[in-house]
Amino acid sequence: MTEPVVHVISHPLVQHKLTLMRQKDLSTSSFRRMLGEIAMLMAYEVTRDMPTKLIEVETPLEKMMGPVIEGRKTVFVVIMRAGAGFLEGMLEVVPGARVGHIGLYRDPKSLVAVEYYFKMPSDMHERDAIVLDPMLATGNSAVAAVERLKETHPRSIRFVSLLAAPEGLRHFHQHHPDVPVYTASIDRELNDHGYIVPGLGDAGDRIFGTK
Ligand code: URA
């Protein structure tokens, strides 16, 4: 049985920006900018063991073989809509990656995830999938998204969230113990409405200014 893995990214730059993002009066533009910056920083951790290949380059002094990332093998899988806020920063770091989208909405009564959109690039079996959703709350969307993604047989799957609730992490790893989670914080708990506490509120509303 695979031991579930959770990486908490404790780098001071990530923690600093996350604390600022939690402030309820932060403007939409600052929230979005900081999410992009954190996404770039988290991308370093998530891609740490990414496959590379050697290419020949010519320095001013001589030819050499140097490693470059096989960017086309990575697919970022955005869980709409809040996952989109993570995408730009990730693509800054891995510009050659492909992008897939999964549309799920939370039924407000049952909190269960319902799929309304699914589009992945071809040849998923050759790709390493990095699933993006800033909030791992109940875990229902994350479980459903990864279940659906597994039907396309990617080479590997990682899940990246800015914040996670302990309940959501447990639920996620009960269903997907093979999928490592990368997060900047495991917050205290979920409230009765399925929000992460202390959290930062509704990530989608804060990214897109829709409150
Ligand atoms: N989704 C959010 O945007 N925020 C939460 O706290 C939980 C789920």
Short mmCIF file of N, CA, C and O in Angstrom, two decimals, residues 71-77 97-101 120-121 124 127-131 149 154 156:
data_model
loop_
_atom_site.label_atom_id
_atom_site.label_comp_id
_atom_site.label_asym_id
_atom_site.label_seq_id
_atom_site.Cartn_x
_atom_site.Cartn_y
_atom_site.Cartn_z
N GLY A 71 9.73 19.90 -21.41
CA GLY A 71 8.52 20.63 -21.02
C GLY A 71 7.25 20.07 -21.62
O GLY A 71 6.20 20.11 -21.01
N ARG A 72 7.36 19.56 -22.86
CA ARG A 72 6.13 19.10 -23.53
C ARG A 72 5.53 17.88 -22.87
O ARG A 72 4.42 17.49 -23.15
N LYS A 73 6.28 17.26 -21.96
CA LYS A 73 5.76 16.06 -21.30
C LYS A 73 4.90 16.40 -20.09
O LYS A 73 4.27 15.56 -19.50
N THR A 74 4.92 17.68 -19.70
CA THR A 74 4.13 18.08 -18.54
C THR A 74 2.78 18.60 -19.00
O THR A 74 2.69 19.33 -19.97
N VAL A 75 1.74 18.21 -18.26
CA VAL A 75 0.44 18.81 -18.51
C VAL A 75 -0.08 19.38 -17.19
O VAL A 75 -0.13 18.68 -16.18
N PHE A 76 -0.38 20.67 -17.20
CA PHE A 76 -1.05 21.27 -16.05
C PHE A 76 -2.55 21.05 -16.22
O PHE A 76 -3.11 21.33 -17.30
N VAL A 77 -3.17 20.52 -15.20
CA VAL A 77 -4.61 20.24 -15.27
C VAL A 77 -5.31 21.21 -14.33
O VAL A 77 -5.15 21.14 -13.11
N ALA A 97 4.72 23.47 -21.31
CA ALA A 97 3.73 22.50 -20.83
C ALA A 97 2.42 22.63 -21.59
O ALA A 97 2.08 23.70 -22.10
N ARG A 98 1.68 21.54 -21.66
CA ARG A 98 0.31 21.56 -22.19
C ARG A 98 -0.64 21.84 -21.03
O ARG A 98 -0.25 21.72 -19.86
N VAL A 99 -1.89 22.15 -21.38
CA VAL A 99 -2.86 22.48 -20.33
C VAL A 99 -4.17 21.73 -20.58
O VAL A 99 -4.70 21.77 -21.71
N GLY A 100 -4.67 21.06 -19.57
CA GLY A 100 -6.00 20.44 -19.63
C GLY A 100 -6.92 21.14 -18.65
O GLY A 100 -6.45 21.82 -17.73
N HIS A 101 -8.22 21.00 -18.87
CA HIS A 101 -9.19 21.65 -17.98
C HIS A 101 -10.23 20.65 -17.50
O HIS A 101 -10.70 19.82 -18.29
N MET A 120 -8.54 17.27 -22.25
CA MET A 120 -7.11 17.01 -22.02
C MET A 120 -6.38 16.96 -23.37
O MET A 120 -7.01 16.66 -24.39
N PRO A 121 -5.07 17.21 -23.36
CA PRO A 121 -4.30 17.01 -24.59
C PRO A 121 -4.24 15.52 -24.95
O PRO A 121 -4.58 14.67 -24.11
N MET A 124 -1.92 11.32 -23.28
CA MET A 124 -1.79 11.54 -21.83
C MET A 124 -0.89 10.48 -21.18
O MET A 124 -0.25 10.76 -20.17
N ARG A 127 2.49 11.70 -20.44
CA ARG A 127 2.63 12.99 -19.75
C ARG A 127 2.56 12.84 -18.23
O ARG A 127 1.87 11.97 -17.71
N ASP A 128 3.26 13.79 -17.58
CA ASP A 128 3.18 13.92 -16.11
C ASP A 128 2.18 15.02 -15.82
O ASP A 128 2.36 16.16 -16.26
N ALA A 129 1.12 14.68 -15.09
CA ALA A 129 0.04 15.64 -14.84
C ALA A 129 0.24 16.33 -13.50
O ALA A 129 0.53 15.69 -12.48
N ILE A 130 0.09 17.65 -13.52
CA ILE A 130 0.16 18.45 -12.29
C ILE A 130 -1.19 19.16 -12.16
O ILE A 130 -1.51 20.05 -12.95
N VAL A 131 -1.99 18.70 -11.19
CA VAL A 131 -3.36 19.20 -11.05
C VAL A 131 -3.34 20.44 -10.16
O VAL A 131 -2.69 20.45 -9.10
N LEU A 149 -9.32 12.10 -14.26
CA LEU A 149 -8.01 12.22 -14.91
C LEU A 149 -7.35 10.85 -15.08
O LEU A 149 -6.72 10.57 -16.10
N PRO A 154 -2.41 9.18 -17.31
CA PRO A 154 -1.14 9.93 -17.35
C PRO A 154 -0.03 9.12 -16.69
O PRO A 154 -0.30 8.24 -15.88
N SER A 156 2.16 10.14 -14.53
CA SER A 156 2.16 10.39 -13.09
C SER A 156 1.19 11.54 -12.81
O SER A 156 0.83 12.28 -13.73
#
